[in-house]
């Protein structure tokens, strides 16, 4: 009996110096992806990925294309090895690589899109500084109550619903600080995140229309396989609607928990994180229940690829 496979594509925070290097050395067929990334971005993103420094790699405008390039290289190697997914999702910027997996975008257009996205978000973060914090141990209902109370005419939103008990908040400095204090009073843990902007908050609103307009010049196709989108936790087939969703994603929460539960309910039994690190695999292990008979893999190097091939053969 065949496996129902989901590909998951990581977002910012998964970067590390050396990512993608082993894969590029062993599979010369992915070299064009890294060359195209450097050409589109007009700077040596690949060198940053392979050699650092980490301080440069972590800058949003570098990090987003760097992670996307590594994920696309991993995807290319999986596909060449005969591994295809029936559904995919990406965490925040991971949606750009996920759209290639689903047949919505070409590799080149995904790299153009992510270059624009990273630049816009960097610009908006400089114009509208903000903070983010991870709230651990409180459920969504409790966090939404805190957000409503701590907002106090400021900007404060939920950025990521990662697991039932891990929710990231985002917004202006004072509302985030108030929310952190309130979360601790409710016996939750709240950890300020080292980020350069308040991602997925209203502070990014200035980039939405420009990002949507930019997508008018990029050919989007109807998906060949399902992709579950962050902002809706649903699949979408209409290319114009997908553009709207991708633009609004800048100011919408990443409904990761809902996406994972949907995939599990739809019978996915094999999850493959396609790209650097294993952040999404770690989140998934916190979401699956003992009743979920699933396998979780990470493909970021030749060893990870081997594990997946053994599992599905």
Tab-separated table of C-alpha atoms in Angstrom:
chain	number	residue	atom	x	y	z
A	1	UNK	CA	0.000	0.000	0.000
A	2	UNK	CA	1.372	3.432	-0.969
A	3	UNK	CA	2.203	6.127	1.528
A	4	UNK	CA	0.415	9.478	1.605
A	5	UNK	CA	3.333	11.910	1.700
A	6	UNK	CA	3.380	15.556	2.816
A	7	UNK	CA	6.318	17.879	2.158
A	8	UNK	CA	6.876	20.611	4.772
A	9	UNK	CA	9.088	23.625	4.006
A	10	UNK	CA	10.761	25.541	6.870
A	11	UNK	CA	10.802	29.293	7.471
A	12	UNK	CA	13.102	31.852	9.066
A	13	UNK	CA	14.913	30.576	12.130
A	14	UNK	CA	15.974	27.350	10.408
A	15	UNK	CA	19.086	28.867	8.834
A	16	UNK	CA	22.593	27.732	9.792
A	17	UNK	CA	26.043	28.233	8.288
A	18	UNK	CA	26.839	25.279	6.031
A	19	UNK	CA	23.224	24.566	5.074
A	20	UNK	CA	22.855	22.937	1.665
A	21	UNK	CA	26.599	22.537	1.135
A	22	UNK	CA	26.777	18.746	1.454
A	23	UNK	CA	23.789	18.369	-0.864
A	24	UNK	CA	25.323	20.701	-3.466
A	25	UNK	CA	28.606	18.774	-3.373
A	26	UNK	CA	26.948	15.378	-3.785
A	27	UNK	CA	24.251	16.407	-6.301
A	28	UNK	CA	25.742	18.795	-8.904
A	29	UNK	CA	22.307	18.937	-10.587
A	30	UNK	CA	21.148	21.472	-7.962
A	31	UNK	CA	23.920	23.982	-8.721
A	32	UNK	CA	21.634	25.984	-11.052
A	33	UNK	CA	19.300	26.768	-8.121
A	34	UNK	CA	22.095	28.349	-6.093
A	35	UNK	CA	23.462	30.256	-9.122
A	36	UNK	CA	19.981	31.575	-9.959
A	37	UNK	CA	19.493	32.714	-6.339
A	38	UNK	CA	22.735	34.710	-6.412
A	39	UNK	CA	21.828	36.220	-9.795
A	40	UNK	CA	18.297	37.272	-8.756
A	41	UNK	CA	19.434	38.684	-5.405
A	42	UNK	CA	22.507	40.373	-6.900
A	43	UNK	CA	24.717	39.100	-4.088
A	44	UNK	CA	26.465	35.872	-3.018
A	45	UNK	CA	23.614	34.314	-0.998
A	46	UNK	CA	25.078	30.828	-1.586
A	47	UNK	CA	28.418	31.828	-0.063
A	48	UNK	CA	26.549	33.147	3.004
A	49	UNK	CA	24.652	29.842	3.297
A	50	UNK	CA	27.790	27.725	2.987
A	51	UNK	CA	30.346	29.889	4.832
A	52	UNK	CA	28.498	32.615	6.740
A	53	UNK	CA	28.915	34.753	8.712
A	54	UNK	CA	25.729	33.896	10.603
A	55	UNK	CA	25.100	37.597	11.384
A	56	UNK	CA	24.787	38.309	7.629
A	57	UNK	CA	22.894	35.112	6.827
A	58	UNK	CA	20.252	35.900	9.471
A	59	UNK	CA	19.325	39.290	7.952
A	60	UNK	CA	15.788	38.903	6.610
A	61	UNK	CA	16.609	39.977	3.051
A	62	UNK	CA	19.374	37.300	2.914
A	63	UNK	CA	17.786	34.619	5.060
A	64	UNK	CA	14.553	34.265	3.078
A	65	UNK	CA	16.175	33.530	-0.318
A	66	UNK	CA	18.908	31.434	1.337
A	67	UNK	CA	16.434	29.085	3.042
A	68	UNK	CA	14.274	28.936	-0.094
A	69	UNK	CA	17.263	27.979	-2.267
A	70	UNK	CA	18.295	25.167	0.099
A	71	UNK	CA	14.702	23.904	0.301
A	72	UNK	CA	14.372	23.963	-3.508
A	73	UNK	CA	17.640	22.033	-3.839
A	74	UNK	CA	16.358	19.407	-1.379
A	75	UNK	CA	13.029	19.269	-3.259
A	76	UNK	CA	14.813	18.805	-6.589
A	77	UNK	CA	16.849	15.877	-5.236
A	78	UNK	CA	13.712	14.253	-3.747
A	79	UNK	CA	11.785	14.614	-7.015
A	80	UNK	CA	14.718	13.301	-9.074
A	81	UNK	CA	14.793	10.277	-6.747
A	82	UNK	CA	11.121	9.629	-7.506
A	83	UNK	CA	9.688	10.960	-4.228
A	84	UNK	CA	6.604	13.123	-4.823
A	85	UNK	CA	4.138	14.539	-2.311
A	86	UNK	CA	0.356	14.522	-2.493
A	87	UNK	CA	0.162	17.624	-0.279
A	88	UNK	CA	2.548	20.339	0.896
A	89	UNK	CA	2.782	23.347	3.198
A	90	UNK	CA	5.429	25.909	4.056
A	91	UNK	CA	5.935	27.787	7.320
A	92	UNK	CA	5.790	31.520	6.496
A	93	UNK	CA	8.512	32.096	3.851
A	94	UNK	CA	8.491	28.305	3.350
A	95	UNK	CA	5.331	28.841	1.285
A	96	UNK	CA	7.477	30.064	-1.638
A	97	UNK	CA	9.211	26.664	-1.928
A	98	UNK	CA	5.936	24.857	-1.216
A	99	UNK	CA	4.375	26.551	-4.251
A	100	UNK	CA	7.108	25.020	-6.443
A	101	UNK	CA	6.358	21.589	-4.975
A	102	UNK	CA	2.642	22.072	-5.742
A	103	UNK	CA	3.348	23.187	-9.327
A	104	UNK	CA	2.082	26.744	-8.758
A	105	UNK	CA	5.441	28.462	-9.418
A	106	UNK	CA	8.670	27.692	-11.268
A	107	UNK	CA	11.907	27.626	-9.242
A	108	UNK	CA	13.011	30.902	-10.829
A	109	UNK	CA	9.726	32.681	-10.070
A	110	UNK	CA	9.713	31.413	-6.473
A	111	UNK	CA	13.198	32.912	-6.047
A	112	UNK	CA	12.042	36.224	-7.576
A	113	UNK	CA	9.073	36.217	-5.207
A	114	UNK	CA	11.131	35.479	-2.098
A	115	UNK	CA	13.717	38.141	-3.001
A	116	UNK	CA	10.921	40.733	-3.217
A	117	UNK	CA	9.264	39.462	-0.026
A	118	UNK	CA	12.475	39.584	2.015
A	119	UNK	CA	13.233	43.105	0.799
A	120	UNK	CA	9.731	44.383	1.577
A	121	UNK	CA	9.680	42.863	5.051
A	122	UNK	CA	13.132	44.300	5.814
A	123	UNK	CA	11.936	47.743	4.686
A	124	UNK	CA	8.722	47.588	6.739
A	125	UNK	CA	10.607	46.363	9.826
A	126	UNK	CA	12.950	49.373	9.651
A	127	UNK	CA	10.008	51.775	9.190
A	128	UNK	CA	7.834	50.132	11.880
A	129	UNK	CA	10.008	48.458	14.539
A	130	UNK	CA	8.374	45.709	16.556
A	131	UNK	CA	8.896	42.664	18.714
A	132	UNK	CA	7.803	39.022	18.892
A	133	UNK	CA	7.489	36.548	21.768
A	134	UNK	CA	6.682	32.850	22.053
A	135	UNK	CA	3.988	31.964	24.581
A	136	UNK	CA	4.312	28.402	25.871
A	137	UNK	CA	1.801	26.476	27.956
A	138	UNK	CA	-1.350	28.496	27.216
A	139	UNK	CA	-3.929	27.555	24.585
A	140	UNK	CA	-5.170	29.746	21.741
A	141	UNK	CA	-8.238	30.947	23.639
A	142	UNK	CA	-6.111	32.191	26.546
A	143	UNK	CA	-3.604	33.866	24.218
A	144	UNK	CA	-6.356	35.631	22.229
A	145	UNK	CA	-7.761	36.999	25.513
A	146	UNK	CA	-4.306	38.302	26.450
A	147	UNK	CA	-3.820	39.869	22.999
A	148	UNK	CA	-7.203	41.632	23.160
A	149	UNK	CA	-6.423	43.052	26.613
A	150	UNK	CA	-2.738	43.908	26.086
A	151	UNK	CA	-3.289	45.591	22.702
A	152	UNK	CA	-4.649	48.802	24.277
A	153	UNK	CA	-4.992	50.743	20.968
A	154	UNK	CA	-1.575	49.480	19.856
A	155	UNK	CA	-0.691	46.759	17.346
A	156	UNK	CA	-0.558	43.213	18.707
A	157	UNK	CA	-1.430	40.020	16.829
A	158	UNK	CA	-0.931	36.270	16.826
A	159	UNK	CA	1.921	35.463	14.390
A	160	UNK	CA	2.163	31.662	14.557
A	161	UNK	CA	-0.080	28.990	16.035
A	162	UNK	CA	2.672	26.359	16.033
A	163	UNK	CA	1.283	23.707	18.391
A	164	UNK	CA	-1.650	23.546	20.799
A	165	UNK	CA	0.606	25.053	23.485
A	166	UNK	CA	3.129	27.134	21.507
A	167	UNK	CA	1.815	30.387	20.090
A	168	UNK	CA	3.928	33.317	18.878
A	169	UNK	CA	2.690	36.896	19.331
A	170	UNK	CA	3.864	39.908	17.339
A	171	UNK	CA	3.491	43.692	17.362
A	172	UNK	CA	4.694	46.927	18.904
A	173	UNK	CA	7.142	46.910	21.807
A	174	UNK	CA	4.790	47.950	24.654
A	175	UNK	CA	1.806	45.712	23.771
A	176	UNK	CA	4.164	42.716	23.387
A	177	UNK	CA	5.771	43.500	26.771
A	178	UNK	CA	2.320	43.739	28.402
A	179	UNK	CA	1.276	40.434	26.838
A	180	UNK	CA	4.472	38.720	28.047
A	181	UNK	CA	3.769	39.913	31.604
A	182	UNK	CA	0.133	38.755	31.429
A	183	UNK	CA	1.094	35.343	30.026
A	184	UNK	CA	3.447	34.813	32.971
A	185	UNK	CA	0.698	35.859	35.394
A	186	UNK	CA	-1.506	33.146	33.842
A	187	UNK	CA	1.285	30.621	34.573
A	188	UNK	CA	2.446	30.437	30.969
A	189	UNK	CA	6.012	30.882	29.777
A	190	UNK	CA	6.771	33.818	27.504
A	191	UNK	CA	10.071	34.083	25.667
A	192	UNK	CA	11.009	37.228	23.711
A	193	UNK	CA	12.356	36.224	20.272
A	194	UNK	CA	15.497	37.620	18.649
A	195	UNK	CA	13.957	38.857	15.411
A	196	UNK	CA	14.483	42.001	13.347
A	197	UNK	CA	10.785	42.715	12.790
A	198	UNK	CA	7.245	42.038	13.980
A	199	UNK	CA	6.451	39.477	11.288
A	200	UNK	CA	2.797	38.664	10.491
A	201	UNK	CA	1.570	41.755	12.366
A	202	UNK	CA	-0.236	44.894	11.241
A	203	UNK	CA	3.190	46.593	11.212
A	204	UNK	CA	3.855	44.819	7.875
A	205	UNK	CA	0.708	46.303	6.253
A	206	UNK	CA	2.746	48.754	4.158
A	207	UNK	CA	4.163	45.869	2.112
A	208	UNK	CA	0.917	44.051	1.271
A	209	UNK	CA	-0.320	46.012	-1.772
A	210	UNK	CA	3.159	46.281	-3.298
A	211	UNK	CA	3.720	42.545	-2.893
A	212	UNK	CA	0.328	41.823	-4.497
A	213	UNK	CA	1.139	44.144	-7.419
A	214	UNK	CA	4.549	42.471	-7.880
A	215	UNK	CA	2.812	39.093	-8.246
A	216	UNK	CA	0.882	40.386	-11.278
A	217	UNK	CA	4.095	39.972	-13.296
A	218	UNK	CA	4.722	36.417	-12.095
A	219	UNK	CA	2.906	33.492	-13.739
A	220	UNK	CA	0.970	31.471	-11.153
A	221	UNK	CA	-0.536	28.115	-12.234
A	222	UNK	CA	-3.320	26.057	-10.679
A	223	UNK	CA	-1.755	23.558	-8.244
A	224	UNK	CA	-0.937	20.048	-9.517
A	225	UNK	CA	-1.072	18.774	-5.935
A	226	UNK	CA	-2.716	20.214	-2.826
A	227	UNK	CA	-1.027	22.991	-0.894
A	228	UNK	CA	-2.481	24.050	2.439
A	229	UNK	CA	-1.974	27.789	2.959
A	230	UNK	CA	-0.862	29.471	6.211
A	231	UNK	CA	-3.467	32.221	6.293
A	232	UNK	CA	-6.487	29.954	5.669
A	233	UNK	CA	-5.365	26.426	6.676
A	234	UNK	CA	-7.150	25.370	3.459
A	235	UNK	CA	-6.153	24.363	-0.058
A	236	UNK	CA	-6.824	26.795	-2.915
A	237	UNK	CA	-6.933	26.199	-6.675
A	238	UNK	CA	-7.501	29.659	-8.194
A	239	UNK	CA	-4.174	31.403	-9.046
A	240	UNK	CA	-5.607	34.915	-8.469
A	241	UNK	CA	-6.942	33.915	-5.060
A	242	UNK	CA	-3.541	32.357	-4.242
A	243	UNK	CA	-1.891	35.729	-4.966
A	244	UNK	CA	-4.322	37.429	-2.560
A	245	UNK	CA	-3.588	34.836	0.133
A	246	UNK	CA	0.179	35.210	-0.325
A	247	UNK	CA	-0.005	39.017	-0.061
A	248	UNK	CA	-2.216	38.905	3.035
A	249	UNK	CA	0.078	36.294	4.584
A	250	UNK	CA	2.428	39.168	5.523
A	251	UNK	CA	-0.138	40.367	8.080
A	252	UNK	CA	-1.944	37.081	8.860
A	253	UNK	CA	-1.187	34.364	11.419
A	254	UNK	CA	0.543	31.159	10.329
A	255	UNK	CA	-2.075	28.522	11.222
A	256	UNK	CA	0.495	25.732	11.411
A	257	UNK	CA	-1.263	23.679	14.078
A	258	UNK	CA	-4.489	23.653	12.017
A	259	UNK	CA	-2.561	22.698	8.861
A	260	UNK	CA	-0.863	19.745	10.580
A	261	UNK	CA	-4.142	18.530	12.104
A	262	UNK	CA	-5.819	18.795	8.682
A	263	UNK	CA	-3.078	16.704	7.064
A	264	UNK	CA	-3.307	14.087	9.818
A	265	UNK	CA	-7.107	13.971	9.496
A	266	UNK	CA	-6.716	13.596	5.708
A	267	UNK	CA	-4.634	10.455	6.182
A	268	UNK	CA	-1.073	11.685	5.644
A	269	UNK	CA	1.221	9.018	7.122
A	270	UNK	CA	4.640	10.271	5.973
A	271	UNK	CA	5.857	13.809	6.661
A	272	UNK	CA	9.089	15.016	5.074
A	273	UNK	CA	10.625	18.323	6.154
A	274	UNK	CA	12.339	19.600	3.016
A	275	UNK	CA	15.100	22.062	3.903
A	276	UNK	CA	17.489	23.130	6.645
A	277	UNK	CA	17.307	21.966	10.275
A	278	UNK	CA	14.357	20.059	11.739
A	279	UNK	CA	12.203	22.749	13.365
A	280	UNK	CA	8.962	21.608	11.686
A	281	UNK	CA	9.640	17.938	12.451
A	282	UNK	CA	10.061	18.973	16.098
A	283	UNK	CA	6.756	20.875	16.098
A	284	UNK	CA	4.965	17.954	14.454
A	285	UNK	CA	6.171	15.555	17.139
A	286	UNK	CA	4.449	17.827	19.686
A	287	UNK	CA	1.203	17.751	17.654
A	288	UNK	CA	0.816	14.058	16.802
A	289	UNK	CA	-1.044	11.913	19.300
A	290	UNK	CA	-0.211	8.279	20.136
A	291	UNK	CA	-3.073	7.268	17.794
A	292	UNK	CA	-1.420	8.918	14.777
A	293	UNK	CA	0.618	6.218	13.015
A	294	UNK	CA	2.981	8.525	11.157
A	295	UNK	CA	6.639	8.741	10.166
A	296	UNK	CA	8.536	12.036	10.233
A	297	UNK	CA	11.707	12.652	8.198
A	298	UNK	CA	14.012	15.588	7.511
A	299	UNK	CA	15.767	15.883	4.147
A	300	UNK	CA	18.554	18.451	4.270
A	301	UNK	CA	21.467	16.191	3.310
A	302	UNK	CA	22.150	12.882	1.485
A	303	UNK	CA	21.657	10.873	4.706
A	304	UNK	CA	18.118	12.226	5.184
A	305	UNK	CA	17.280	11.411	1.574
A	306	UNK	CA	18.458	7.830	2.089
A	307	UNK	CA	16.127	7.403	5.104
A	308	UNK	CA	13.098	8.556	3.083
A	309	UNK	CA	13.953	6.309	0.129
A	310	UNK	CA	14.316	3.299	2.444
A	311	UNK	CA	10.934	4.065	4.052
A	312	UNK	CA	8.947	4.326	0.827
A	313	UNK	CA	10.639	1.489	-1.080
